[in-house]
Each structure stands twice: as C-alpha cells, then as structure tokens.
CSV table of C-alpha atoms in Angstrom, one decimal:
chain,number,residue,atom,x,y,z
A,1,MET,CA,7.5,13.5,21.3
A,2,LYS,CA,6.5,12.0,24.6
A,3,LYS,CA,3.1,10.5,24.1
A,4,LEU,CA,1.7,9.1,20.8
A,5,LEU,CA,-1.9,8.4,19.8
A,6,ILE,CA,-2.2,5.5,17.4
A,7,ALA,CA,-5.3,6.0,15.2
A,8,ASN,CA,-5.5,2.5,13.8
A,9,ARG,CA,-5.9,-1.2,14.6
A,10,GLY,CA,-4.5,-4.6,13.9
A,11,GLU,CA,-0.9,-5.4,12.8
A,12,ILE,CA,0.1,-1.8,12.0
A,13,ALA,CA,-1.0,-0.6,15.4
A,14,VAL,CA,1.1,-3.3,17.0
A,15,ARG,CA,4.0,-2.4,14.8
A,16,VAL,CA,3.9,1.3,15.6
A,17,ALA,CA,3.4,0.7,19.3
A,18,ARG,CA,6.5,-1.6,19.5
A,19,THR,CA,8.8,0.9,17.7
A,20,ALA,CA,7.5,3.8,19.9
A,21,ARG,CA,8.2,1.8,23.0
A,22,GLU,CA,11.8,1.2,21.8
A,23,MET,CA,12.1,5.0,21.4
A,24,GLY,CA,10.8,5.7,24.8
A,25,ILE,CA,7.5,7.1,23.6
A,26,GLU,CA,4.4,6.3,25.5
A,27,THR,CA,1.4,5.1,23.4
A,28,VAL,CA,-2.3,5.5,23.5
A,29,LEU,CA,-4.4,3.3,21.2
A,30,VAL,CA,-7.9,4.2,20.0
A,31,ALA,CA,-10.1,1.2,19.7
A,32,SER,CA,-13.6,0.2,18.8
A,33,GLU,CA,-15.6,-1.7,21.4
A,34,PRO,CA,-14.8,-5.2,20.0
A,35,ASP,CA,-11.1,-4.3,19.7
A,36,ALA,CA,-10.7,-3.2,23.3
A,37,ASN,CA,-9.0,-6.4,24.3
A,38,SER,CA,-7.1,-7.0,21.1
A,39,LEU,CA,-3.4,-7.8,20.7
A,40,ALA,CA,-2.9,-4.1,19.7
A,41,ALA,CA,-4.7,-2.9,22.8
A,42,ARG,CA,-2.4,-5.0,25.0
A,43,THR,CA,0.7,-3.9,23.2
A,44,ALA,CA,-0.1,-0.2,23.7
A,45,ASP,CA,0.4,1.5,27.0
A,46,ASN,CA,-3.1,2.8,27.2
A,47,VAL,CA,-6.4,2.2,25.3
A,48,VAL,CA,-9.3,4.5,24.7
A,49,VAL,CA,-12.6,3.1,23.3
A,50,VAL,CA,-13.9,5.6,20.8
A,51,GLY,CA,-17.0,3.9,19.5
A,52,PRO,CA,-18.8,0.7,18.4
A,53,ALA,CA,-17.6,-1.7,15.8
A,54,PRO,CA,-18.6,0.1,12.6
A,55,ALA,CA,-15.6,2.1,11.3
A,56,PRO,CA,-17.6,5.4,10.8
A,57,ALA,CA,-18.4,5.3,14.5
A,58,SER,CA,-14.9,4.5,15.7
A,59,TYR,CA,-11.8,4.5,13.5
A,60,LEU,CA,-13.2,7.2,11.2
A,61,ASN,CA,-14.7,9.3,14.0
A,62,GLN,CA,-12.3,12.2,13.6
A,63,ASP,CA,-13.6,14.3,16.6
A,64,ALA,CA,-13.6,11.4,19.0
A,65,ILE,CA,-10.0,10.5,18.0
A,66,ILE,CA,-8.7,14.0,18.5
A,67,ALA,CA,-10.6,14.3,21.8
A,68,ALA,CA,-8.9,11.1,22.9
A,69,ALA,CA,-5.5,12.5,22.1
A,70,LEU,CA,-6.1,15.7,23.9
A,71,VAL,CA,-7.8,14.2,27.0
A,72,ASN,CA,-4.9,11.7,27.4
A,73,GLY,CA,-2.1,14.3,27.0
A,74,CYS,CA,-0.8,13.0,23.7
A,75,ASP,CA,1.3,15.3,21.6
A,76,ALA,CA,1.3,13.4,18.3
A,77,VAL,CA,-1.0,11.2,16.1
A,78,HIS,CA,0.2,8.3,13.9
A,79,PRO,CA,-2.6,7.2,11.5
A,80,GLY,CA,-1.0,4.0,10.2
A,81,TYR,CA,-2.4,3.0,6.8
A,82,GLY,CA,-6.0,3.0,5.6
A,83,PHE,CA,-8.8,4.7,7.6
A,84,LEU,CA,-7.8,8.3,8.0
A,85,SER,CA,-4.1,8.1,7.0
A,86,GLU,CA,-4.6,9.9,3.7
A,87,ASN,CA,-7.4,12.2,4.7
A,88,PRO,CA,-6.2,15.9,4.4
A,89,ALA,CA,-9.1,17.2,6.5
A,90,PHE,CA,-8.1,15.0,9.4
A,91,ALA,CA,-4.5,15.9,9.1
A,92,ARG,CA,-5.5,19.6,9.3
A,93,LYS,CA,-7.7,18.9,12.3
A,94,VAL,CA,-4.8,17.2,14.1
A,95,THR,CA,-2.4,20.1,13.6
A,96,ASP,CA,-5.1,22.7,14.3
A,97,ALA,CA,-5.6,21.0,17.7
A,98,GLY,CA,-1.9,21.6,18.4
A,99,LEU,CA,-0.9,18.0,17.8
A,100,THR,CA,1.9,16.7,15.6
A,101,TRP,CA,0.8,14.7,12.6
A,102,VAL,CA,3.1,11.8,11.8
A,103,GLY,CA,3.1,12.1,8.0
A,104,PRO,CA,3.3,14.7,5.2
A,105,ASP,CA,1.3,17.9,5.6
A,106,ALA,CA,-2.3,18.1,4.5
A,107,ASP,CA,-1.4,20.0,1.3
A,108,ALA,CA,0.9,17.2,0.1
A,109,ILE,CA,-1.8,14.6,1.0
A,110,GLU,CA,-4.4,16.6,-0.9
A,111,MET,CA,-2.2,17.1,-4.0
A,112,MET,CA,-1.2,13.4,-4.3
A,113,GLY,CA,-4.8,12.3,-3.4
A,114,ASN,CA,-6.1,13.9,-6.6
A,115,LYS,CA,-4.7,11.6,-9.2
A,116,SER,CA,-4.8,14.0,-12.1
A,117,MET,CA,-3.0,16.7,-10.0
A,118,ALA,CA,-0.5,14.1,-8.9
A,119,ARG,CA,0.1,13.1,-12.5
A,120,GLU,CA,0.9,16.8,-13.4
A,121,SER,CA,3.2,17.1,-10.4
A,122,ALA,CA,5.0,14.0,-11.5
A,123,ARG,CA,5.4,15.3,-15.0
A,124,LYS,CA,6.9,18.6,-13.6
A,125,ALA,CA,9.4,16.6,-11.5
A,126,GLY,CA,10.5,14.6,-14.5
A,127,VAL,CA,8.8,11.4,-13.5
A,128,PRO,CA,7.8,9.3,-16.5
A,129,VAL,CA,4.0,9.3,-17.0
A,130,LEU,CA,1.8,7.3,-19.4
A,131,ARG,CA,0.3,9.0,-22.4
A,132,GLY,CA,-3.1,10.4,-21.4
A,133,SER,CA,-5.3,13.5,-21.2
A,134,ASP,CA,-3.8,16.8,-20.0
A,135,GLY,CA,-5.2,16.9,-16.5
A,136,PRO,CA,-8.9,16.2,-15.8
A,137,LEU,CA,-11.1,15.6,-18.9
A,138,ASP,CA,-13.1,18.7,-19.4
A,139,PRO,CA,-16.9,17.9,-19.8
A,140,GLY,CA,-16.9,20.1,-22.9
A,141,ALA,CA,-13.8,18.4,-24.5
A,142,ASP,CA,-14.0,16.1,-27.5
A,143,ALA,CA,-13.3,12.9,-25.6
A,144,LEU,CA,-13.2,10.9,-28.8
A,145,GLU,CA,-10.4,13.1,-30.2
A,146,VAL,CA,-8.4,13.0,-26.9
A,147,ALA,CA,-8.8,9.2,-26.9
A,148,ARG,CA,-7.6,8.9,-30.4
A,149,GLY,CA,-4.4,10.7,-29.4
A,150,ILE,CA,-3.8,8.2,-26.6
A,151,GLY,CA,-4.8,5.0,-28.4
A,152,TYR,CA,-6.8,1.9,-27.3
A,153,PRO,CA,-7.1,0.1,-25.0
A,154,LEU,CA,-7.2,2.9,-22.4
A,155,VAL,CA,-8.6,3.5,-18.9
A,156,VAL,CA,-10.9,6.1,-17.5
A,157,LYS,CA,-9.7,7.0,-14.0
A,158,ALA,CA,-11.4,9.0,-11.2
A,159,SER,CA,-9.2,11.9,-10.2
A,160,ALA,CA,-10.0,11.3,-6.5
A,161,GLY,CA,-9.7,7.5,-6.8
A,162,GLY,CA,-6.9,5.3,-5.6
A,163,GLY,CA,-6.0,1.8,-4.3
A,164,GLY,CA,-7.4,0.2,-7.4
A,165,ARG,CA,-10.8,2.0,-7.1
A,166,GLY,CA,-12.3,4.4,-9.7
A,167,ILE,CA,-10.9,2.7,-12.8
A,168,ARG,CA,-12.8,1.6,-15.9
A,169,PHE,CA,-11.4,0.0,-19.0
A,170,VAL,CA,-12.2,1.0,-22.6
A,171,HIS,CA,-11.3,-1.3,-25.4
A,172,SER,CA,-12.8,0.5,-28.4
A,173,GLU,CA,-14.2,3.9,-29.4
A,174,ASP,CA,-17.8,2.6,-29.2
A,175,GLU,CA,-17.5,2.2,-25.5
A,176,LEU,CA,-15.8,5.4,-24.6
A,177,LEU,CA,-18.6,8.0,-24.1
A,178,LYS,CA,-20.9,5.8,-22.1
A,179,THR,CA,-18.0,4.6,-20.0
A,180,ILE,CA,-16.9,8.2,-19.2
A,181,GLU,CA,-20.5,9.1,-18.2
A,182,THR,CA,-20.7,6.0,-15.9
A,183,ALA,CA,-17.3,6.7,-14.4
A,184,ARG,CA,-18.2,10.3,-13.7
A,185,GLY,CA,-21.4,9.2,-11.9
A,186,GLU,CA,-19.5,6.6,-9.9
A,187,ALA,CA,-16.7,9.1,-9.0
A,188,ALA,CA,-19.3,11.7,-7.8
A,189,SER,CA,-21.1,9.1,-5.7
A,190,VAL,CA,-18.1,7.3,-4.2
A,191,PHE,CA,-15.4,10.0,-3.9
A,192,GLY,CA,-17.6,13.2,-4.0
A,193,ASP,CA,-15.6,14.4,-7.1
A,194,PRO,CA,-16.9,13.6,-10.6
A,195,THR,CA,-13.6,14.5,-12.5
A,196,VAL,CA,-12.0,11.8,-14.5
A,197,TYR,CA,-9.0,11.6,-16.8
A,198,LEU,CA,-7.9,9.2,-19.6
A,199,GLU,CA,-4.7,7.2,-19.6
A,200,ARG,CA,-3.1,4.5,-21.8
A,201,PHE,CA,-3.6,1.0,-20.7
A,202,VAL,CA,-0.5,-1.2,-20.5
A,203,GLN,CA,-1.2,-4.9,-21.3
A,204,HIS,CA,0.4,-7.3,-18.8
A,205,ALA,CA,2.0,-4.5,-16.8
A,206,ARG,CA,3.9,-5.2,-13.7
A,207,HIS,CA,3.4,-3.0,-10.6
A,208,VAL,CA,6.6,-1.6,-9.2
A,209,GLU,CA,7.1,1.1,-6.6
A,210,VAL,CA,9.8,3.2,-4.8
A,211,GLN,CA,10.0,3.9,-1.1
A,212,ILE,CA,11.0,7.5,-0.3
A,213,LEU,CA,11.7,9.5,2.8
A,214,GLY,CA,11.8,13.2,3.2
A,215,ASP,CA,12.1,15.8,6.0
A,216,GLY,CA,11.2,18.9,4.0
A,217,THR,CA,14.8,19.7,3.0
A,218,GLY,CA,16.4,16.3,2.4
A,219,PHE,CA,14.9,13.5,0.3
A,220,ILE,CA,16.1,9.9,-0.3
A,221,HIS,CA,14.9,6.6,-1.7
A,222,LEU,CA,15.1,3.2,0.0
A,223,GLY,CA,14.9,1.1,-3.1
A,224,ASP,CA,12.1,-0.5,-5.1
A,225,ARG,CA,9.5,-3.2,-4.7
A,226,ASP,CA,7.4,-5.3,-7.0
A,227,CYS,CA,3.7,-5.8,-6.1
A,228,SER,CA,2.5,-7.3,-9.3
A,229,MET,CA,0.8,-10.3,-7.8
A,230,GLN,CA,-2.6,-8.8,-7.1
A,231,ARG,CA,-6.3,-9.8,-6.9
A,232,ARG,CA,-8.8,-7.1,-8.0
A,233,SER,CA,-6.1,-4.4,-7.7
A,234,GLN,CA,-5.3,-5.5,-4.1
A,235,LYS,CA,-1.7,-6.6,-3.5
A,236,VAL,CA,-1.2,-10.3,-2.5
A,237,ILE,CA,2.5,-10.9,-2.6
A,238,GLU,CA,5.3,-8.2,-2.6
A,239,GLU,CA,9.0,-8.5,-3.0
A,240,ALA,CA,12.1,-6.3,-2.8
A,241,PRO,CA,14.0,-5.4,-4.8
A,242,ALA,CA,11.8,-5.5,-7.9
A,243,PRO,CA,13.2,-8.5,-9.9
A,244,ASP,CA,14.1,-8.5,-13.6
A,245,LEU,CA,14.1,-4.7,-13.9
A,246,PRO,CA,16.6,-3.1,-16.3
A,247,ASP,CA,19.2,-1.1,-14.5
A,248,ALA,CA,18.3,2.1,-16.4
A,249,VAL,CA,14.6,1.8,-15.5
A,250,ARG,CA,15.5,1.1,-11.9
A,251,GLN,CA,17.7,4.1,-11.7
A,252,ARG,CA,15.2,6.4,-13.3
A,253,ILE,CA,12.2,5.5,-11.1
A,254,ARG,CA,14.4,5.8,-8.0
A,255,GLU,CA,15.9,9.1,-8.9
A,256,SER,CA,12.6,10.6,-10.3
A,257,SER,CA,10.7,9.5,-7.2
A,258,VAL,CA,13.2,11.5,-5.1
A,259,GLU,CA,12.6,14.5,-7.4
A,260,LEU,CA,8.8,14.2,-6.9
A,261,ALA,CA,9.3,14.2,-3.2
A,262,ARG,CA,11.5,17.3,-3.6
A,263,GLU,CA,8.8,18.9,-5.8
A,264,CYS,CA,6.3,18.4,-3.0
A,265,GLY,CA,8.6,19.5,-0.2
A,266,TYR,CA,7.7,16.1,1.2
A,267,SER,CA,8.0,15.2,4.9
A,268,GLY,CA,7.7,11.6,6.1
A,269,ALA,CA,7.4,8.2,4.4
A,270,GLY,CA,5.8,7.8,1.0
A,271,THR,CA,5.6,5.5,-1.9
A,272,VAL,CA,5.7,6.4,-5.6
A,273,GLU,CA,4.0,3.7,-7.7
A,274,PHE,CA,4.6,2.8,-11.3
A,275,LEU,CA,3.4,0.5,-14.1
A,276,TYR,CA,6.2,-1.3,-15.8
A,277,ASP,CA,5.8,-2.4,-19.4
A,278,PRO,CA,8.0,-5.5,-19.8
A,279,ILE,CA,7.7,-5.5,-23.5
A,280,ASN,CA,8.9,-1.9,-24.1
A,281,HIS,CA,11.0,-1.8,-20.9
A,282,GLU,CA,9.3,1.4,-19.8
A,283,ALA,CA,7.9,2.5,-16.4
A,284,ALA,CA,5.3,5.1,-15.9
A,285,PHE,CA,3.8,6.9,-12.8
A,286,ILE,CA,0.5,5.7,-11.4
A,287,GLU,CA,0.2,7.5,-8.0
A,288,MET,CA,1.9,8.4,-4.8
A,289,ASN,CA,0.8,7.0,-1.4
A,290,THR,CA,1.4,9.5,1.4
A,291,ARG,CA,1.6,7.1,4.3
A,292,ILE,CA,3.4,4.0,5.5
A,293,GLN,CA,2.7,1.1,3.1
A,294,VAL,CA,1.4,-2.4,4.1
A,295,GLU,CA,4.5,-3.8,2.4
A,296,HIS,CA,7.1,-1.6,4.2
A,297,PRO,CA,8.7,-4.6,6.0
A,298,ILE,CA,10.4,-6.0,2.9
A,299,THR,CA,12.2,-2.7,2.4
A,300,GLU,CA,13.2,-2.8,6.1
A,301,GLN,CA,14.5,-6.3,5.6
A,302,ILE,CA,16.8,-5.4,2.7
A,303,THR,CA,18.0,-2.1,4.1
A,304,GLY,CA,18.0,-2.7,7.9
A,305,ILE,CA,16.2,0.7,8.3
A,306,ASP,CA,13.2,1.0,10.6
A,307,LEU,CA,10.7,3.1,8.6
A,308,VAL,CA,8.3,3.7,11.5
A,309,ARG,CA,11.2,5.0,13.6
A,310,GLU,CA,12.2,7.4,10.7
A,311,GLN,CA,8.5,8.5,10.6
A,312,LEU,CA,8.5,9.3,14.3
A,313,LEU,CA,12.0,11.0,14.1
A,314,ILE,CA,10.9,13.2,11.2
A,315,ALA,CA,7.7,14.2,12.9
A,316,SER,CA,9.3,14.9,16.3
A,317,THR,CA,12.7,16.5,15.3
A,318,GLY,CA,12.1,17.6,11.7
A,319,ALA,CA,15.0,15.5,10.4
A,320,MET,CA,15.5,11.9,9.4
A,321,SER,CA,18.5,10.1,10.8
A,322,ILE,CA,19.9,8.8,7.4
A,323,ARG,CA,21.2,10.2,4.1
A,324,GLN,CA,21.2,8.5,0.7
A,325,ASP,CA,24.8,7.3,1.2
A,326,ASP,CA,23.7,5.5,4.4
A,327,VAL,CA,21.3,3.2,2.5
A,328,ARG,CA,22.7,-0.2,1.6
A,329,PHE,CA,20.8,-3.1,0.1
A,330,SER,CA,21.3,-6.7,1.0
A,331,GLY,CA,19.5,-9.8,-0.3
A,332,HIS,CA,15.9,-10.4,-1.3
A,333,ALA,CA,12.7,-10.2,0.7
A,334,ILE,CA,9.2,-11.5,0.0
A,335,GLU,CA,6.0,-10.7,1.9
A,336,CYS,CA,2.7,-12.7,1.8
A,337,ARG,CA,-0.4,-11.0,3.0
A,338,ILE,CA,-2.4,-13.7,4.8
A,339,ASN,CA,-6.1,-12.9,4.9
A,340,ALA,CA,-9.1,-14.5,6.6
A,341,GLU,CA,-10.8,-15.4,3.3
A,342,ASP,CA,-12.1,-18.6,1.7
A,343,PRO,CA,-10.3,-19.1,-1.6
A,344,GLU,CA,-12.7,-22.0,-2.5
A,345,HIS,CA,-15.7,-19.6,-2.4
A,346,ASN,CA,-14.5,-16.6,-4.4
A,347,PHE,CA,-12.4,-15.3,-1.5
A,348,PHE,CA,-15.4,-14.6,0.6
A,349,PRO,CA,-14.5,-13.1,4.0
A,350,SER,CA,-14.1,-15.7,6.8
A,351,PRO,CA,-14.7,-13.9,10.2
A,352,GLY,CA,-14.8,-15.9,13.4
A,353,LEU,CA,-12.8,-17.1,16.3
A,354,ILE,CA,-9.2,-18.2,15.8
A,355,THR,CA,-8.9,-21.4,17.7
A,356,ALA,CA,-5.2,-22.1,17.0
A,357,MET,CA,-2.3,-20.2,15.5
A,358,GLU,CA,1.2,-21.3,14.8
A,359,TRP,CA,3.9,-19.3,13.0
A,360,PRO,CA,7.2,-20.4,11.6
A,361,SER,CA,10.4,-19.1,13.2
A,362,GLY,CA,14.1,-19.0,12.3
A,363,GLU,CA,16.7,-16.8,10.7
A,364,GLY,CA,15.2,-14.5,8.0
A,365,ILE,CA,11.6,-15.0,9.1
A,366,ARG,CA,9.4,-12.2,10.3
A,367,VAL,CA,5.7,-12.2,11.2
A,368,ASP,CA,3.8,-8.9,11.6
A,369,THR,CA,0.4,-9.7,13.0
A,370,GLY,CA,-2.4,-8.2,15.0
A,371,VAL,CA,-4.1,-11.4,16.0
A,372,GLU,CA,-3.4,-14.6,18.0
A,373,ALA,CA,-5.2,-17.7,19.2
A,374,GLY,CA,-8.4,-16.6,20.8
A,375,SER,CA,-8.7,-13.5,18.7
A,376,VAL,CA,-12.0,-12.8,16.9
A,377,VAL,CA,-11.8,-11.8,13.3
A,378,SER,CA,-14.4,-9.1,12.8
A,379,PRO,CA,-16.6,-8.8,9.7
A,380,TYR,CA,-16.4,-5.0,10.1
A,381,TYR,CA,-12.8,-4.5,9.0
A,382,ASP,CA,-10.2,-5.5,6.4
A,383,SER,CA,-9.5,-9.3,6.5
A,384,LEU,CA,-5.7,-9.0,6.9
A,385,LEU,CA,-4.5,-11.3,9.6
A,386,ALA,CA,-0.8,-11.1,9.2
A,387,LYS,CA,2.2,-10.5,7.0
A,388,LEU,CA,4.6,-13.3,6.6
A,389,ILE,CA,8.0,-12.0,5.5
A,390,VAL,CA,11.2,-13.8,4.6
A,391,HIS,CA,14.7,-12.4,3.9
A,392,ALA,CA,17.3,-14.5,2.0
A,393,PRO,CA,20.6,-13.9,0.1
A,394,ASP,CA,18.8,-14.1,-3.3
A,395,ARG,CA,15.3,-14.4,-4.9
A,396,GLU,CA,15.4,-18.1,-5.6
A,397,THR,CA,16.4,-18.8,-2.0
A,398,ALA,CA,13.7,-16.4,-0.7
A,399,ILE,CA,11.0,-18.2,-2.7
A,400,GLU,CA,12.0,-21.6,-1.2
A,401,ALA,CA,12.2,-20.0,2.3
A,402,MET,CA,8.7,-18.6,1.9
A,403,LEU,CA,7.3,-21.9,0.8
A,404,THR,CA,8.9,-23.6,3.8
A,405,ALA,CA,7.6,-20.8,6.1
A,406,LEU,CA,4.0,-21.2,4.7
A,407,ASP,CA,4.2,-25.0,5.4
A,408,GLY,CA,5.0,-24.0,9.0
A,409,THR,CA,2.0,-21.7,9.2
A,410,HIS,CA,-1.1,-23.2,10.8
A,411,ILE,CA,-4.3,-21.2,11.5
A,412,GLU,CA,-7.5,-22.8,12.7
A,413,GLY,CA,-11.1,-21.5,13.2
A,414,VAL,CA,-11.1,-19.4,10.0
A,415,LYS,CA,-10.3,-20.0,6.4
A,416,THR,CA,-7.1,-18.3,5.1
A,417,THR,CA,-5.3,-17.5,1.9
A,418,VAL,CA,-2.2,-19.6,2.8
A,419,PRO,CA,-3.0,-22.3,0.2
A,420,VAL,CA,-3.2,-19.6,-2.5
A,421,HIS,CA,0.2,-18.2,-1.6
A,422,LYS,CA,1.7,-21.7,-1.9
A,423,THR,CA,0.1,-22.1,-5.3
A,424,LEU,CA,1.3,-18.7,-6.6
A,425,LEU,CA,4.9,-19.1,-5.3
A,426,ALA,CA,5.2,-22.5,-7.0
A,427,ARG,CA,4.0,-21.2,-10.4
A,428,PRO,CA,6.7,-21.1,-13.1
A,429,GLU,CA,5.5,-17.6,-14.1
A,430,PHE,CA,6.4,-16.3,-10.7
A,431,ALA,CA,9.9,-17.8,-10.8
A,432,ALA,CA,10.4,-16.4,-14.3
A,433,VAL,CA,8.9,-13.0,-13.4
A,434,THR,CA,6.4,-13.3,-16.3
A,435,HIS,CA,3.4,-12.7,-14.1
A,436,HIS,CA,1.6,-9.3,-14.1
A,437,SER,CA,-1.0,-7.4,-12.2
A,438,LYS,CA,-3.9,-9.2,-13.8
A,439,PHE,CA,-2.3,-12.7,-13.6
A,440,LEU,CA,-4.2,-13.9,-10.6
A,441,GLU,CA,-7.5,-13.1,-12.3
A,442,THR,CA,-6.7,-14.8,-15.6
A,443,ALA,CA,-4.8,-17.9,-14.6
A,444,ASP,CA,-6.6,-21.1,-13.6
A,445,LEU,CA,-5.2,-20.9,-10.1
A,446,LEU,CA,-8.0,-22.4,-8.1
A,447,GLU,CA,-8.2,-25.4,-10.5
A,448,ALA,CA,-4.5,-25.9,-10.2
A,449,GLN,CA,-4.8,-25.7,-6.4
C-alpha cells in the first residue's frame, strides 16, 4: 500500500492520516467544499473536493469518491466510521475498481448489517443471544404466540437497523400488533427493508462490547469496553475494560466474539456488542460493527496496540502483526465524546465558529480531534468535536483524571457537552457502576447540573 484515500472527515480522518504517515503511506483526503481547509485536510498529503456540503453530494457520493481514488493514483480506501463504512455496495465498488478496501469484505458487512442474520450467525458461533423470534418475523406468523414465548417487555427490531435506530418497545400484548405494523413501515421507509424480529428486553441493561481483529485465518480479541452511558442510544462515555463484569461473563464474551469472527472468516477490525443483565449476570449479543469504532482509543490505551495500523497492515499484507499471546492489558481508560450541542436546550446542535480552544495535557491524556480555534462547526454533519481520553492505573484514578482533564478543557464560540460529562462522572451511580443504557434519559441530570 503506497497511497491511501481517506473517505471521511473530522477526527477519524486526522487519526487515519497520522498513522498512515507513520507507516510511510501517502494520503489523499476527500472533502466537501466547506471542509477543504479543515484540520483533516491539512493533515493529509493531498485533498480532493468531491462535492458541496450536504453529505449525499460529497461523503456519500460513491462514484465521485472512487473516481478521486483512481485519478490520484490511490491503491486503497479507508472509510473510517459512519458514512459509507458499513455499506457493502460501496465496498464492492471499491474492490471492483481494483482498489483495496480497508475493512472486512462486502459479504461480511452485508451479513452483519442484517441484524436477524447476524443474530443467527452469532448463535451458530456459540455467542449468547437473547430469547427472541427465530430469524425475521414472518408476516404470516402468529406474532402474539411468538411474543408469549419470549415474554414482555420486548423490542421489535428492524433487521436492517443499527446504531440505536429501528427499535420499538412493547410493554404488553395490547400494543404488539400495531407496533409491529408501525415498525415494518418505518423499516421499509428508512432502511429499504421491512423485515423485523422480536427480542426480549432487558431492564437496566449495560452495554458492553469486545474489540476483535482478524486477517481471514487468525482471529483475536483486544479486550472489552463498557459504553453504557448513552443518550438516545448514542454513546456518551466509554471505558475499558468493562468494570464490574464477572470473570466468567468476561471470558465468555471475549472467546465467543473471536468465534464469531472465525465463523465469518473476518478480516479487519470489528466490534461485537452485547447487552449485560446485571441482575442475572448474563450477556447477550446485540450486533457486530464491521468497522473501526469511535471508542477505539480506549482499547489502544490499555493494550498499546494501534488499531488503525493493524487495519492497514491486514489490508495491505493480509496478516495482522500480533497474536493473542501478544495482547497485554494495563490500567483503565475512559473516553468522553465532546459534542457541539447545547445541554440546556435539549442538546440542540450548536454549529458556528470556534473562537478559542484549549485542551489539557500531561501523562495519560490523549485528545483526538478534527477541529481547532478558527474551525467552523457545520450543521451538515455529526456534532462530534473531539474525544478526550485518559489512561490511569485503575478506574477510580481514571475518573479523577478525567474530571481534572475536563476542567482543563475550554472551548468558546459554540456550546459543548463538557458540563454534562462532569455531571455524569461525578454521579455516585457511575462510580458504583449501577448506571445503565437508559440512565441518562431517566435521571434528573440537567436539574442536578
């Protein structure tokens, strides 16, 4: 691999460009018109403007991105996360054009992108799954009977959904049929696939996940993470390793995640996500993400392994540089996603000019960002400004270190979620690991703030 096209923007584009440079790989960044002078654009070796601000005309414009790669002599494409990273049609177009796709092949993306198919693959691999319907719910099936076998409350999930989308809760039998009908209509409209399935709902579940790597013949895990602090199914704070997880559960989700990767013949970086029931001490498969995760830095901090480097090595040589015996875990890491949002007004996006920006520094502190003072936060894209990461010998020290780091974070010109992170990290529920994936939506956090 000599020249890499980065089909993304913001902090992940900066992240990929920096690792590629360390490996001696030249980079070409595709950018929308307003991103032509961004930090990511200045970090890459070359920039190609592929369209105006709206994502469908730029970062989702598959033909323009592939043309940019070919015209500029690139031999590989890294999709980052979001946008086209889990689009099997785009992955096929990339390889059909004679380019290397940095990620799993299109068949694996397609299989894991269909949640009911992914659930069946997980079952075959011995990954624990929640009680639910056997595959997609047949329109002619007796849904009431299926639901009785699962028990209430339950969720209706779109097979093509993901990232917290395409989920509807059902608390009683009276709601079921209408909810299924609504969910099918939404799934057809949003995802182009009306199939849904039923799954048991776990009250006060925690969200844990396992980072895996594969090169088609070898498969390993790099430990687990906890991403339970969420808002509307979007992660807010992540930490590694997952705290207060029984050893037997931790071992099972790690080993079964590797078996799922083996079942798929997986190549690249991926994450297997689970719901953990803290009452019954059981974990069950949710989905597999076939890309680099936003929260990958906390795994890098506790292992010392550069995941983007491994992605590029697997894509270019067909082999990762490490084996399971090489993976060692050290300390505890926490990541706060800092977004340009106004917490006092229902987290409404806060686009605009960043007039000042100051980050903390020191041992154990890492900042992954795609903006700086003078950057304009666009209303067209995700509001993530940066990821603030701390690494410390233990969880308690990491929490204190993150609170200190947040005190040293100053951003002016736009509203940010920094105050919310301070509130959450200071909550006794976070310290005691009694929070869950719906905690942020049920606690009186704004009043406390």
